[in-house]
Every structure is written in structure tokens, then in C-alpha cells.
Coordinates of C-alpha atoms in Angstrom, one line a residue:
Chain A
M14 CA 23.5 -50.0 -26.4
A15 CA 21.3 -50.5 -23.3
E16 CA 23.8 -48.6 -21.1
K17 CA 22.9 -45.3 -20.0
G18 CA 25.0 -42.2 -20.8
S19 CA 26.7 -40.5 -17.8
L20 CA 24.3 -37.5 -18.1
S21 CA 21.3 -39.7 -17.6
R22 CA 23.0 -41.5 -14.7
V23 CA 23.4 -38.2 -13.0
Y24 CA 19.8 -37.4 -13.7
D25 CA 18.7 -40.7 -12.1
W26 CA 20.8 -40.2 -9.1
F27 CA 18.9 -37.0 -8.4
D28 CA 15.5 -38.5 -9.4
R29 CA 15.9 -41.2 -7.1
Q30 CA 16.2 -38.9 -4.1
L31 CA 14.1 -35.9 -5.3
P32 CA 10.8 -35.8 -7.1
V33 CA 12.3 -34.2 -10.3
T34 CA 10.3 -36.1 -12.8
E35 CA 7.2 -36.1 -10.7
L36 CA 7.4 -32.4 -10.3
M37 CA 8.1 -31.7 -14.1
E38 CA 5.3 -34.0 -15.1
N39 CA 2.7 -32.8 -12.7
H40 CA 3.3 -29.2 -13.4
A41 CA 4.7 -28.9 -16.9
T42 CA 5.0 -31.7 -19.4
K43 CA 1.7 -33.5 -18.3
Y44 CA -0.2 -30.6 -16.5
P45 CA -3.3 -30.0 -18.7
T46 CA -4.4 -26.5 -19.5
P47 CA -7.5 -25.6 -21.4
K48 CA -6.8 -25.1 -25.2
N49 CA -9.2 -22.2 -25.3
L50 CA -7.3 -19.8 -23.1
T51 CA -6.8 -16.2 -24.5
Y52 CA -3.9 -13.9 -24.0
W53 CA -5.8 -12.4 -20.9
W54 CA -4.5 -15.6 -19.2
N55 CA -0.9 -14.7 -19.7
F56 CA -0.7 -12.2 -17.1
G57 CA -0.2 -14.6 -14.3
S58 CA 3.0 -15.8 -15.8
L59 CA 4.0 -12.2 -16.8
A60 CA 3.6 -11.4 -13.0
A61 CA 6.2 -14.3 -12.3
I62 CA 8.5 -12.8 -15.1
F63 CA 8.5 -9.3 -13.4
L64 CA 8.9 -11.1 -9.9
V65 CA 12.0 -12.6 -11.3
I66 CA 13.3 -9.3 -12.6
Q67 CA 12.6 -7.4 -9.5
I68 CA 14.4 -10.0 -7.3
L69 CA 17.4 -10.2 -9.6
T70 CA 17.8 -6.4 -10.1
G71 CA 16.8 -5.9 -6.4
I72 CA 19.7 -8.2 -5.2
L73 CA 22.3 -6.1 -7.4
L74 CA 20.8 -2.8 -6.1
A75 CA 21.0 -3.9 -2.4
V76 CA 24.7 -4.6 -3.0
Q77 CA 25.3 -1.0 -3.9
Y78 CA 22.6 0.8 -1.9
K79 CA 23.4 2.5 1.5
N80 CA 20.3 2.5 3.7
D81 CA 21.3 5.8 5.8
P82 CA 19.6 9.1 5.3
T83 CA 22.9 11.0 4.8
L84 CA 24.1 8.5 2.1
A85 CA 21.0 6.9 0.5
F86 CA 20.1 9.7 -2.0
D87 CA 23.7 9.9 -3.3
S88 CA 24.2 6.1 -3.4
V89 CA 21.3 5.8 -5.7
Q90 CA 22.8 8.6 -8.1
R91 CA 26.2 6.7 -7.6
I92 CA 24.6 3.4 -8.9
V93 CA 23.2 5.0 -11.9
R94 CA 26.4 6.9 -12.8
D95 CA 29.3 5.0 -11.5
V96 CA 28.4 1.3 -10.9
E97 CA 28.9 -0.7 -14.1
W98 CA 25.6 -1.2 -15.8
G99 CA 23.9 0.5 -13.0
W100 CA 22.2 2.7 -15.5
L101 CA 20.5 -0.3 -16.7
I102 CA 19.7 -2.1 -13.4
Q103 CA 18.2 0.8 -11.6
P104 CA 15.7 2.0 -14.1
M105 CA 14.8 -1.8 -14.7
H106 CA 13.9 -2.2 -11.0
A107 CA 12.0 1.1 -11.0
I108 CA 10.1 0.7 -14.3
G109 CA 9.7 -2.9 -13.2
A110 CA 7.7 -1.8 -10.2
S111 CA 5.2 -0.1 -12.5
F112 CA 5.0 -3.0 -14.8
F113 CA 4.5 -5.5 -12.1
F114 CA 1.5 -3.4 -10.8
L115 CA 0.1 -3.1 -14.4
V116 CA 0.4 -6.8 -14.9
M117 CA -1.2 -7.4 -11.4
F118 CA -4.1 -5.1 -12.2
I119 CA -5.0 -6.8 -15.5
H120 CA -4.5 -10.2 -13.8
L121 CA -6.9 -9.1 -11.1
G122 CA -9.4 -7.6 -13.7
R123 CA -9.2 -10.8 -15.7
G124 CA -10.2 -12.7 -12.6
M125 CA -13.2 -10.5 -12.2
V126 CA -14.4 -10.6 -15.6
Y127 CA -14.2 -14.5 -15.8
G128 CA -15.3 -15.2 -12.3
S129 CA -12.0 -16.7 -11.3
Y130 CA -12.9 -16.0 -7.6
K131 CA -15.7 -18.5 -7.6
S132 CA -15.8 -22.0 -6.5
P133 CA -13.5 -23.9 -7.0
R134 CA -11.0 -21.1 -6.9
A135 CA -12.1 -18.9 -3.9
L136 CA -8.8 -19.9 -2.1
L137 CA -6.7 -19.1 -5.1
W138 CA -8.2 -15.8 -5.4
L139 CA -7.6 -15.1 -1.7
I140 CA -4.0 -16.1 -2.0
G141 CA -3.8 -13.7 -5.0
C142 CA -5.3 -10.9 -3.0
A143 CA -2.7 -11.5 -0.4
L144 CA 0.0 -11.5 -3.0
F145 CA -1.4 -8.0 -4.2
M146 CA -1.0 -6.7 -0.6
V147 CA 2.5 -7.7 -0.4
L148 CA 2.9 -5.9 -3.8
V149 CA 1.5 -2.9 -2.2
I150 CA 3.9 -3.1 0.8
A151 CA 6.7 -3.8 -1.6
G152 CA 5.8 -0.7 -3.6
F153 CA 5.5 1.5 -0.6
T154 CA 8.6 0.4 1.3
G155 CA 10.7 0.4 -2.0
Y156 CA 9.6 3.9 -2.9
L157 CA 11.2 5.4 0.4
L158 CA 14.6 4.1 -0.4
P159 CA 15.8 6.5 -3.0
W160 CA 15.1 9.0 -0.3
G161 CA 14.1 11.9 -2.5
Q162 CA 11.5 14.5 -1.4
M163 CA 8.6 12.4 -2.9
S164 CA 10.0 9.2 -1.1
Y165 CA 10.0 11.0 2.2
W166 CA 6.8 12.8 2.0
A167 CA 4.7 9.9 0.7
A168 CA 6.0 7.9 3.5
Q169 CA 5.2 10.6 6.0
V170 CA 1.7 10.8 4.9
I171 CA 1.1 7.2 4.7
T172 CA 2.6 6.3 8.1
E173 CA 0.7 9.4 9.5
V174 CA -2.5 7.4 8.4
F175 CA -2.2 5.2 11.5
S176 CA -2.7 8.2 13.7
A177 CA -6.4 8.1 12.8
V178 CA -6.6 5.0 15.1
P179 CA -8.5 5.9 18.3
V180 CA -6.5 6.2 21.5
V181 CA -3.3 4.4 20.4
G182 CA -2.9 6.2 17.1
Q183 CA 0.2 8.2 18.0
T184 CA 2.0 5.5 19.7
L185 CA 1.2 3.2 16.8
V186 CA 2.7 5.8 14.2
E187 CA 5.8 6.1 16.4
W188 CA 6.0 2.2 16.5
V189 CA 5.7 1.9 12.7
R190 CA 8.4 4.7 12.2
G191 CA 10.7 3.8 15.0
S192 CA 10.7 7.6 15.7
F193 CA 8.5 10.6 15.9
V194 CA 8.8 11.4 12.3
V195 CA 10.1 9.4 9.1
S196 CA 13.9 9.3 9.8
D197 CA 17.0 7.1 10.0
A198 CA 15.1 4.5 12.1
T199 CA 12.3 4.5 9.4
L200 CA 14.6 4.2 6.5
S201 CA 16.5 1.3 8.0
R202 CA 13.3 -0.8 8.8
M203 CA 11.6 -0.1 5.4
F204 CA 14.8 -1.2 3.7
T205 CA 14.8 -4.3 5.7
Y206 CA 11.1 -5.1 5.0
H207 CA 11.8 -4.5 1.3
I208 CA 14.6 -6.7 0.9
V209 CA 13.8 -9.5 3.4
L210 CA 10.2 -9.6 4.4
V211 CA 8.7 -8.8 1.1
P212 CA 10.6 -11.3 -1.3
I213 CA 10.1 -14.0 1.5
L214 CA 6.4 -13.5 1.5
F215 CA 6.1 -12.9 -2.1
I216 CA 7.9 -16.1 -3.1
M217 CA 6.2 -18.1 -0.4
L218 CA 2.7 -17.0 -1.5
T219 CA 3.6 -17.4 -5.2
V220 CA 4.5 -21.2 -4.5
V221 CA 1.1 -21.6 -2.6
H222 CA -0.7 -19.6 -5.4
I223 CA 0.6 -21.9 -8.0
S224 CA 0.0 -25.0 -6.1
A225 CA -3.5 -24.0 -5.5
L226 CA -3.9 -23.3 -9.2
H227 CA -2.6 -26.6 -10.2
K228 CA -4.8 -28.3 -7.8
V229 CA -8.0 -26.9 -9.2
G230 CA -6.9 -26.0 -12.7
S231 CA -7.3 -22.8 -14.8
S232 CA -10.5 -21.1 -15.4
N233 CA -11.4 -20.6 -19.2
P234 CA -13.0 -18.0 -21.4
T235 CA -16.3 -19.9 -21.6
G236 CA -16.9 -19.6 -17.9
V237 CA -18.0 -23.2 -17.9
E238 CA -15.8 -25.7 -16.2
I239 CA -14.3 -28.3 -18.7
D240 CA -14.6 -31.9 -17.6
K241 CA -11.1 -33.4 -17.0
K242 CA -12.2 -36.4 -19.1
E243 CA -12.5 -34.4 -22.2
K244 CA -8.9 -34.9 -23.1
D245 CA -9.2 -33.1 -26.5
K246 CA -10.1 -29.9 -24.8
F247 CA -6.6 -29.8 -23.0
A248 CA -3.0 -29.5 -24.0
T249 CA -0.2 -29.9 -21.7
F250 CA 1.4 -27.0 -20.1
H251 CA 4.6 -27.7 -21.9
P252 CA 4.9 -27.0 -24.8
L253 CA 1.7 -25.1 -25.4
T254 CA 1.4 -22.7 -22.4
T255 CA 5.3 -22.3 -22.2
A256 CA 5.5 -21.4 -25.9
K257 CA 2.5 -18.8 -25.5
D258 CA 4.0 -17.4 -22.4
A259 CA 7.5 -17.0 -23.7
W260 CA 6.2 -15.2 -27.0
F261 CA 3.7 -12.9 -25.0
G262 CA 6.4 -12.5 -22.3
L263 CA 9.0 -11.3 -24.9
L264 CA 6.3 -9.0 -26.5
V265 CA 5.7 -7.2 -23.0
L266 CA 9.5 -7.2 -22.4
M267 CA 9.9 -5.2 -25.5
V268 CA 7.6 -2.4 -24.3
F269 CA 9.3 -2.6 -20.8
F270 CA 12.8 -2.3 -22.2
A271 CA 11.5 0.5 -24.5
F272 CA 10.8 2.4 -21.2
V273 CA 14.1 1.4 -19.4
F274 CA 16.2 2.5 -22.4
F275 CA 14.3 5.7 -23.6
A276 CA 12.2 6.9 -20.8
P277 CA 13.9 5.6 -17.6
H278 CA 12.3 8.4 -15.4
Y279 CA 9.0 8.3 -17.1
F280 CA 7.1 7.4 -13.9
T281 CA 9.5 9.6 -11.5
P282 CA 8.1 12.8 -10.4
V283 CA 10.5 15.9 -10.5
A284 CA 10.5 16.0 -6.7
Q285 CA 12.3 12.7 -6.5
F286 CA 15.4 14.4 -7.9
I287 CA 15.6 16.5 -4.8
E288 CA 17.0 14.9 -1.5
A289 CA 14.5 14.3 1.2
N290 CA 14.1 17.5 3.3
P291 CA 12.1 16.8 6.6
L292 CA 11.6 20.4 7.0
Q293 CA 10.0 21.2 3.8
T294 CA 7.0 19.7 2.0
P295 CA 7.0 19.7 -1.8
P296 CA 4.3 21.9 -3.2
E297 CA 2.5 18.8 -4.3
I298 CA 2.4 15.3 -3.0
V299 CA 1.4 12.8 -5.6
P300 CA 1.8 9.0 -5.2
E301 CA 3.0 6.7 -7.9
W302 CA 0.3 6.1 -10.5
Y303 CA -0.5 2.7 -9.2
F304 CA -1.6 4.1 -5.9
L305 CA -3.7 7.0 -7.4
S306 CA -7.0 5.3 -7.0
M307 CA -6.4 4.5 -3.5
F308 CA -5.1 7.9 -2.8
A309 CA -8.2 9.5 -4.4
I310 CA -10.5 7.4 -2.1
L311 CA -8.5 8.5 1.0
R312 CA -8.8 12.2 0.0
S313 CA -12.4 12.2 -1.0
I314 CA -13.5 11.5 2.6
P315 CA -13.4 14.6 4.7
E316 CA -13.4 12.7 8.0
K317 CA -10.0 11.4 8.8
L318 CA -10.7 8.0 10.5
L319 CA -13.4 7.2 7.9
G320 CA -11.0 8.1 4.9
V321 CA -8.4 5.8 6.3
V322 CA -10.9 3.0 6.9
A323 CA -12.0 3.4 3.2
L324 CA -8.4 3.4 2.0
F325 CA -7.7 0.0 3.6
G326 CA -11.1 -1.2 2.7
S327 CA -10.7 -0.5 -1.0
V328 CA -8.0 -3.3 -0.9
G329 CA -9.5 -5.3 1.9
I330 CA -12.8 -5.7 0.1
L331 CA -11.3 -7.7 -2.6
F332 CA -10.9 -10.6 -0.1
F333 CA -14.8 -10.5 0.2
L334 CA -15.5 -10.9 -3.4
P335 CA -16.1 -14.6 -3.3
L336 CA -18.5 -14.2 -0.5
L337 CA -20.3 -11.2 -1.9
D338 CA -21.0 -12.6 -5.4
R339 CA -22.7 -15.9 -5.2
S340 CA -24.0 -16.0 -8.7
P341 CA -23.2 -19.3 -10.4
V342 CA -22.6 -17.7 -13.7
K343 CA -18.8 -17.1 -14.0
R344 CA -18.4 -15.1 -17.1
A345 CA -19.3 -11.5 -16.7
F346 CA -20.5 -11.1 -20.4
S347 CA -23.2 -13.7 -19.6
R348 CA -24.7 -11.6 -16.8
P349 CA -27.1 -8.9 -17.8
I350 CA -26.6 -6.5 -14.9
F351 CA -23.1 -7.5 -13.6
R352 CA -21.3 -6.9 -17.1
W353 CA -22.3 -3.2 -17.0
G354 CA -21.7 -2.9 -13.4
L355 CA -18.2 -4.4 -13.8
L356 CA -17.4 -2.2 -16.9
L357 CA -18.5 0.8 -15.0
F358 CA -16.3 -0.4 -12.0
F359 CA -13.2 -0.5 -14.1
L360 CA -14.0 3.0 -15.6
D361 CA -14.6 4.2 -12.0
F362 CA -11.1 2.8 -10.8
I363 CA -9.3 4.6 -13.8
Y364 CA -11.4 7.8 -13.2
L365 CA -10.5 7.7 -9.3
G366 CA -6.8 7.4 -10.5
Y367 CA -7.3 10.5 -12.7
L368 CA -8.9 12.2 -9.7
G369 CA -5.9 11.3 -7.6
T370 CA -3.7 13.7 -9.6
K371 CA -6.0 16.7 -9.1
P372 CA -6.3 18.7 -6.0
P373 CA -9.5 17.5 -4.0
L374 CA -11.6 20.8 -4.3
G375 CA -14.8 21.9 -5.6
A376 CA -16.2 19.6 -8.5
N377 CA -13.3 17.3 -8.1
L378 CA -14.2 16.7 -4.6
V379 CA -17.6 15.8 -5.3
A380 CA -16.6 13.6 -8.4
G381 CA -14.2 11.9 -6.0
Q382 CA -16.9 11.1 -3.5
I383 CA -19.3 9.9 -6.0
A384 CA -16.6 7.6 -7.7
T385 CA -15.7 6.4 -4.2
L386 CA -19.3 5.5 -3.3
Y387 CA -19.7 3.5 -6.5
Y388 CA -16.2 1.7 -5.9
F389 CA -17.7 0.2 -2.7
L390 CA -21.4 0.2 -3.9
F391 CA -20.3 -2.1 -6.9
F392 CA -19.0 -4.7 -4.3
L393 CA -21.7 -4.4 -1.7
S394 CA -24.6 -4.6 -4.4
L395 CA -23.5 -8.0 -5.5
P396 CA -25.9 -9.9 -3.5
L397 CA -28.8 -7.8 -4.8
V398 CA -27.4 -8.0 -8.4
T399 CA -27.1 -11.9 -8.2
W400 CA -30.7 -12.1 -6.9
L401 CA -32.2 -9.7 -9.6
E402 CA -30.3 -11.7 -12.2
A403 CA -31.7 -15.0 -11.1
K404 CA -35.1 -13.6 -11.3
M405 CA -34.6 -12.2 -14.8
A406 CA -33.2 -15.7 -15.6
A407 CA -36.3 -17.5 -14.2
K408 CA -38.7 -15.1 -16.0
K409 CA -37.0 -15.8 -19.3
G410 CA -37.0 -19.5 -18.6
A411 CA -40.8 -19.3 -18.2
K412 CA -41.3 -17.3 -21.3
D413 CA -39.3 -19.8 -23.3
E414 CA -41.4 -22.7 -22.2
Chain B
M24 CA -19.6 -26.5 34.6
A25 CA -17.9 -29.8 34.5
E26 CA -20.8 -31.2 32.7
D27 CA -20.2 -28.9 29.8
F28 CA -16.9 -30.6 28.8
Q29 CA -16.9 -33.6 26.8
S30 CA -14.2 -35.2 24.7
P31 CA -15.4 -37.2 21.8
Q32 CA -13.3 -40.1 23.0
E33 CA -15.4 -40.2 26.1
A34 CA -18.8 -39.5 24.8
G35 CA -21.2 -40.5 27.5
S36 CA -18.8 -39.7 30.3
Q37 CA -19.7 -36.7 32.3
E38 CA -16.2 -35.8 33.6
P39 CA -13.6 -34.1 31.5
S40 CA -10.7 -36.5 31.1
R41 CA -7.2 -36.1 32.2
K42 CA -6.1 -35.8 28.6
D43 CA -8.5 -32.8 27.9
F44 CA -7.3 -31.0 30.9
I45 CA -3.5 -31.5 29.9
I46 CA -4.5 -30.3 26.2
L47 CA -6.3 -27.2 27.5
A48 CA -3.6 -26.4 30.2
S49 CA -0.7 -26.8 27.9
G50 CA -2.4 -25.0 25.0
A51 CA -3.1 -22.1 27.3
A52 CA 0.3 -22.1 28.7
A53 CA 1.7 -22.1 25.2
A54 CA -0.4 -19.2 24.1
I55 CA 0.6 -17.1 27.1
A56 CA 4.2 -18.0 26.5
A57 CA 4.0 -16.9 22.8
A58 CA 2.1 -13.7 23.8
G59 CA 4.9 -13.0 26.3
G60 CA 7.6 -14.0 23.9
A61 CA 6.3 -11.5 21.3
V62 CA 6.6 -8.7 23.6
P63 CA 10.4 -8.0 23.1
F64 CA 10.0 -8.4 19.5
I65 CA 7.1 -5.9 19.3
R66 CA 8.9 -3.5 21.7
S67 CA 12.2 -3.5 19.8
M68 CA 10.4 -1.6 17.1
Q69 CA 9.5 1.2 19.4
P70 CA 11.7 4.5 19.2
S71 CA 15.1 3.4 20.6
L72 CA 16.8 5.2 23.5
D73 CA 18.9 7.6 21.3
V74 CA 15.8 8.7 19.4
E75 CA 13.9 9.0 22.9
A76 CA 16.9 11.4 23.8
E77 CA 15.4 14.0 21.3
R78 CA 12.1 14.3 23.3
F79 CA 13.3 17.7 24.6
A80 CA 14.7 20.7 22.7
E81 CA 15.9 24.1 24.1
I82 CA 15.4 27.0 21.6
D83 CA 16.4 30.6 21.7
I84 CA 13.5 32.8 20.2
S85 CA 15.1 36.3 20.5
E86 CA 16.2 36.3 16.8
V87 CA 12.8 35.8 15.3
P88 CA 11.9 39.0 13.5
E89 CA 8.5 40.5 14.0
G90 CA 5.8 39.3 11.7
K91 CA 7.9 36.4 10.6
V92 CA 8.1 32.7 11.4
T93 CA 11.3 31.0 12.2
T94 CA 11.5 27.1 12.1
F95 CA 13.3 25.1 14.9
E96 CA 13.6 21.5 15.0
W97 CA 12.2 19.3 17.8
Q98 CA 12.0 15.5 17.7
G99 CA 12.8 15.9 14.1
K100 CA 9.7 18.0 13.6
P101 CA 9.5 21.4 12.6
V102 CA 8.5 23.8 15.5
W103 CA 7.4 27.3 14.4
V104 CA 7.9 30.4 16.4
F105 CA 5.7 33.0 15.0
H106 CA 6.6 36.5 16.2
R107 CA 3.3 38.4 15.8
N108 CA 2.8 41.9 15.3
A109 CA -0.1 43.9 16.9
E110 CA -2.3 43.6 13.9
Q111 CA -1.8 39.7 13.8
I112 CA -2.4 39.5 17.7
A113 CA -5.6 41.3 17.2
L114 CA -6.7 38.9 14.4
A115 CA -5.8 36.0 16.4
A116 CA -7.6 37.1 19.6
N117 CA -10.7 38.0 17.7
P118 CA -10.8 35.4 14.7
P119 CA -13.1 36.4 11.9
K120 CA -14.0 32.8 11.3
P121 CA -14.3 29.9 13.7
S122 CA -12.0 27.0 14.0
K123 CA -13.3 23.6 12.7
D124 CA -11.8 21.8 15.9
P125 CA -14.3 21.2 18.4
K126 CA -11.7 21.3 21.0
S127 CA -10.3 24.5 19.8
K128 CA -8.8 26.8 22.5
P129 CA -8.8 30.6 22.6
D130 CA -5.5 32.3 21.4
S131 CA -4.7 33.3 25.1
E132 CA -4.4 29.7 25.9
R133 CA -2.5 28.8 22.8
A134 CA 0.2 31.6 23.1
L135 CA 1.5 31.9 26.5
K136 CA 3.0 35.3 25.5
P137 CA 0.7 36.9 22.9
E138 CA 3.7 38.1 20.7
Y139 CA 5.0 34.5 20.4
L140 CA 2.9 31.7 18.9
I141 CA 4.7 28.5 19.1
V142 CA 3.3 25.5 17.2
V143 CA 4.4 22.1 15.7
G144 CA 4.5 22.9 11.9
I145 CA 2.9 19.7 10.8
C146 CA -0.7 19.7 9.2
T147 CA -3.0 17.7 11.4
H148 CA -4.5 15.9 8.3
L149 CA -1.6 13.9 6.9
G150 CA 1.6 15.3 8.2
C151 CA 2.6 17.7 5.5
I152 CA 4.1 21.0 6.3
P153 CA 1.9 24.1 5.7
L154 CA 3.3 27.1 4.0
Y155 CA 3.4 30.6 5.5
E156 CA 1.6 33.4 3.8
G157 CA 1.1 35.7 6.7
G158 CA -2.2 37.3 5.7
A159 CA -1.1 38.0 2.1
K160 CA -4.2 36.5 0.4
E161 CA -6.7 37.0 3.0
E162 CA -5.9 38.8 6.3
W163 CA -7.0 36.2 8.7
K164 CA -4.9 33.3 6.8
A165 CA -1.5 32.7 8.1
W166 CA -0.8 29.4 6.6
H167 CA -2.2 26.9 3.9
C168 CA -1.2 23.3 3.5
P169 CA 0.0 22.4 -0.1
C170 CA -0.9 18.9 0.2
H171 CA -4.8 19.0 0.6
G172 CA -5.5 22.6 1.1
S173 CA -6.1 23.0 4.8
Q174 CA -6.1 26.6 6.0
Y175 CA -5.0 28.0 9.2
D176 CA -5.4 31.4 10.8
M177 CA -3.2 33.7 12.9
S178 CA -3.4 31.4 15.8
A179 CA -2.7 28.3 13.7
R180 CA -6.3 27.1 14.1
I181 CA -7.9 25.1 11.3
I182 CA -10.4 27.2 9.4
A183 CA -11.1 25.3 6.2
G184 CA -9.9 22.0 4.6
P185 CA -9.7 18.4 5.5
A186 CA -7.4 18.7 8.7
P187 CA -9.5 17.9 11.9
Q188 CA -7.4 19.9 14.5
D189 CA -5.7 23.2 15.1
L190 CA -1.9 22.9 14.7
E191 CA -0.5 21.4 18.0
V192 CA 0.9 23.6 20.6
P193 CA 3.8 21.5 22.0
P194 CA 4.3 21.2 25.7
L195 CA 6.6 24.1 26.5
E196 CA 8.1 26.1 29.4
Y197 CA 9.7 29.6 29.2
L198 CA 13.1 29.1 30.9
S199 CA 13.8 32.8 30.5
D200 CA 12.4 35.6 28.3
T201 CA 14.0 34.2 25.2
T202 CA 14.7 30.6 25.9
V203 CA 11.9 28.0 25.6
L204 CA 12.1 24.3 26.6
I205 CA 9.9 22.2 24.3
G206 CA 8.8 18.8 25.4
E207 CA 6.9 17.0 28.1
A208 CA 8.6 17.4 31.5

């Protein structure tokens, strides 16, 4: 029977007018991925899984949420108590944010260990950094919406940061808040950014990120680019990578749902259960865990403007990584100085996070200043490290001959 | 200088072409139009008129007990009226420790009437609200900030901690002995 079934005729009808087969072949069934990728390479697709979770649960939450200071706090309580399945959807979104950041940190760290920011993937890295910044904005704007005490005061502190800008500082703060303090105007705009601007930017940048990835291809654990002609070193994205992603994704989702079911408030500070009160600061303002390191950097510098510059610089400097590190060696393990520097950087980042939970006094303040200094020194010393490593390699080469 | 303009199409010719001129002129016009067009969009995010209406507040300070602080609201911010007793006035006038703020003013300029210190109760570091302790721990210390540990004296001047400035004295005017108008006239 040469005649085609009705299903495949429908498919053909689409395929004639839309590049369906072409897209599927280019990006899945014929897209080559290196066979030697480890599970560290799964965190990109994990980020995509959490993006989907955030968007789906986010839409359902936005349907029920009221973005008005007099109603917002109760509307979230109502979602959890009265809305059908709200008890599941609200914690999925809140815990999902934490997991999204965790996955993003590991994904960024993987990129640093395996030189994924180096040629030919510099642009891919830059788009990824932009995605990270959008995630930061998503985290910040979203945290205000439950309108708890910590929501309110975290927003107050972070918007006040703009007042450090010389001359126009105060005007800028009022422009960002739409008011003199965080208020109705601020809540409305943050809600709008969170449900309109953030998803649009995130989805657009994700498409661009994947397009750039599929143009240059994945990096791999050896740090040596694999020649496209060595066909036996590649497998098609589907079914190898899709199977791996699905299995690993399910594994992480198990942990995720363990939090959602059994510890839905694990990441929520006590003050979040009190409605925002503009006339009373909670005794301690601590940001969400994923902002702790940046928070520690801000606090460790006693000069206001410099502190704010360091805060933005701590994220902004990621964009300059391809420029600062010009070493041709991609894999950190193959570099005698960089590998220790990078290990120390990761430990430093975690330590800064720990310091973010402590009041910046006495020994903690000094420790915070040293950790902040190393955070930036790691990046800024990269040209020197590269130069030293090149010298060491030349010396070793001469000895071997 | 006309000689500096050279389009690739006319390499060799010393005169800018008609096309160059049109591209430059239309490009500049589009840029100006875009900048002008962005003004309403940027402006729309400024505080709206109903928010602007809260620029002023009239408060009655007669009910504030001596040695205590009462919080009023102005522009959604807390404004403190600190009714100081004689001892606190003396500590404010002759502070045992100097302010960290290089533009710090003496107490006589901060409190129009020495009994009443009126300040915006927002820490100049990152906008938290300091807590009143009224000399309970150290006699000079009236407030400390729970966020990052800034410490303020009896005139709400910054003595220690990360805050760069003394607590702000809002623009104010005594309408009568007990009524104060807060806000820029």
C-alpha cells in the first residue's frame, strides 16, 4: 500500500508550510552531541525543566493572586488554603525558584571548570550571563509579591541601593519604586515585570542561547574540541541525550518534590509569615539563600557607593570572563594555577554565602572583606595566571626536549 | 571638514554624496525622535499625581510623652517626633562622640525646638527602620539599626556603623506650638 495514512497526510500538510522535519532533524534526531558528556552537562536541560515548571505554576498563581498591598498577603494564603491544588502549586513555584538558582549556579560552575566561555562559545556564555541576570530580576521581583515582612524589607533595601548613585540617586529610587517608599505602586510594577517582562526575556534569551549552542556545539569533558568528522565520537541528541536528560531530570524532580511535599517552607524565613508593615523593620533582614553571597559582598564594604558598585560588579564581571581568561587550555584540571584558584573561588563563594547570614561585625566583617577581595581578585588576576601558566608550560616543554 | 566625509561608493570623490547626507540626516532625526518618544514611557514610571499628593503631612505633636518617640507617617515613611527630656537635650547638645557624617550639623540646627527632635526614621544606609533604645545601653545612644548595626545618638546623628549620614531632618514648619507641617513648601 503506497497510499499514505491520514495522519501522515496531516503531517505533510504542516511540513510543506513549516520547517517541522528540518527543525526536528537539526535540533534533535540528527543533532550531534559528544558521547563523552558527563552528568555535569545535564544542568542546562534541567534549567529548561525548571523554566517550564515556573511558567506553568506561575500562570496558575497569577490567575489567583491579587497585586494590591491590602489583598496580596491574604490572597497568597488563600491560594494555599482554599484554591484547589493551591497547596501544591504555590510551593512548587517557591521551591522551584530555589532549585532554578541551584541548577543555574551548577551550570555556570560547570562552564567555568570546563572553559565553556572560551572560543567558540564566548557569545553562548554572554547570553547565559544575561539569562542569569534575568533570573536574578525574576527572583527579586517575585519575592516581593507575597507581601510578607521579608518581601517588603528586602525590596526596600535593594531599591534603596540606587540612592548611592551621585546626584540623581533619590530621583532614581523614586522612579524605580514609583513612590517615596515601597508601596502599592511598587507592588504593581514588580508584579508586571515578574509576569510579563521576565518570562518574555527569559524565553527569548533561552531560544537564542540554544540557537547559539547548536551552532557551535557542546563542549566536552576533555576540553579538546572534537572534530565534526569523527562521527563515532558523537551520538544524536535523540535518543541519547533526551534519555539521559529525562532520567536525570526525574531524579532531580524527586528531590524537588520531596521539598514541595514535606518541607514547603524550607526556604521561607519566619518573617514572611507576617504581613508587610512599612513602619516596622524585622529584627534581621536576610535575603533568600541564592542572594546571600552578593549580599555579603554589599555589606562587607563600608562605603555605600563602592558597596553598590561591588554588588553589581559581582554579577557583571561574569560577562568579562571570556576577555580576562585568554588561556587556550579549556579544562581547569589541566591548568596548574587556575585549578586551585577556581576551587578556592567556589569555596569563597560558598563562604560568602555563609557570611551573608551573619551580622557584619568584628571578625565576620574582616572575613567578608577578604572573601570579597578574593572574589574579584580571582577574575582580575586571570591575565597574570594565564601568562604564568604559559611560562611554566614553556619551561616544561624545554626540559622534556 | 567636507574632506573628512567619504563614502565607500565614491572613494576618490572629495565631496560627501547626497546619499550620505540623507542617511546621516534621517538617522539623526530617527535617533532624536526615538529619544523624544521614550520620554513619556520613562516619565510614566515616576510617582503618579496621587502619590505626589502625599508630599505634605500635618502632624500634631502635643500627645508625644516626654522621653519617648512617637511615629507619624509622611510620604509613607515613618517620621519620628522625639520629645526629649533635659538630660537627653544636654547629651544631644554636647555629644560625647562625634558624628561620622562630614556634613553633620549641631543639635541646635537639627531640632528647631530643643524639646522636639523630628527626623525621618529611615536608616541612611539601606532604608531599614532603627529601633529606639533611648540611652538604655549606653547613655548617648538613642537608636540602633537592626539590619546592619548603625548607631545613632540623641540628635539622631550617626556615631557608628555603615550608615553614611545622620538621620534626615525633613523640611518642616511649625504652624503653631503643637502643629507641624512636614514637606517642602
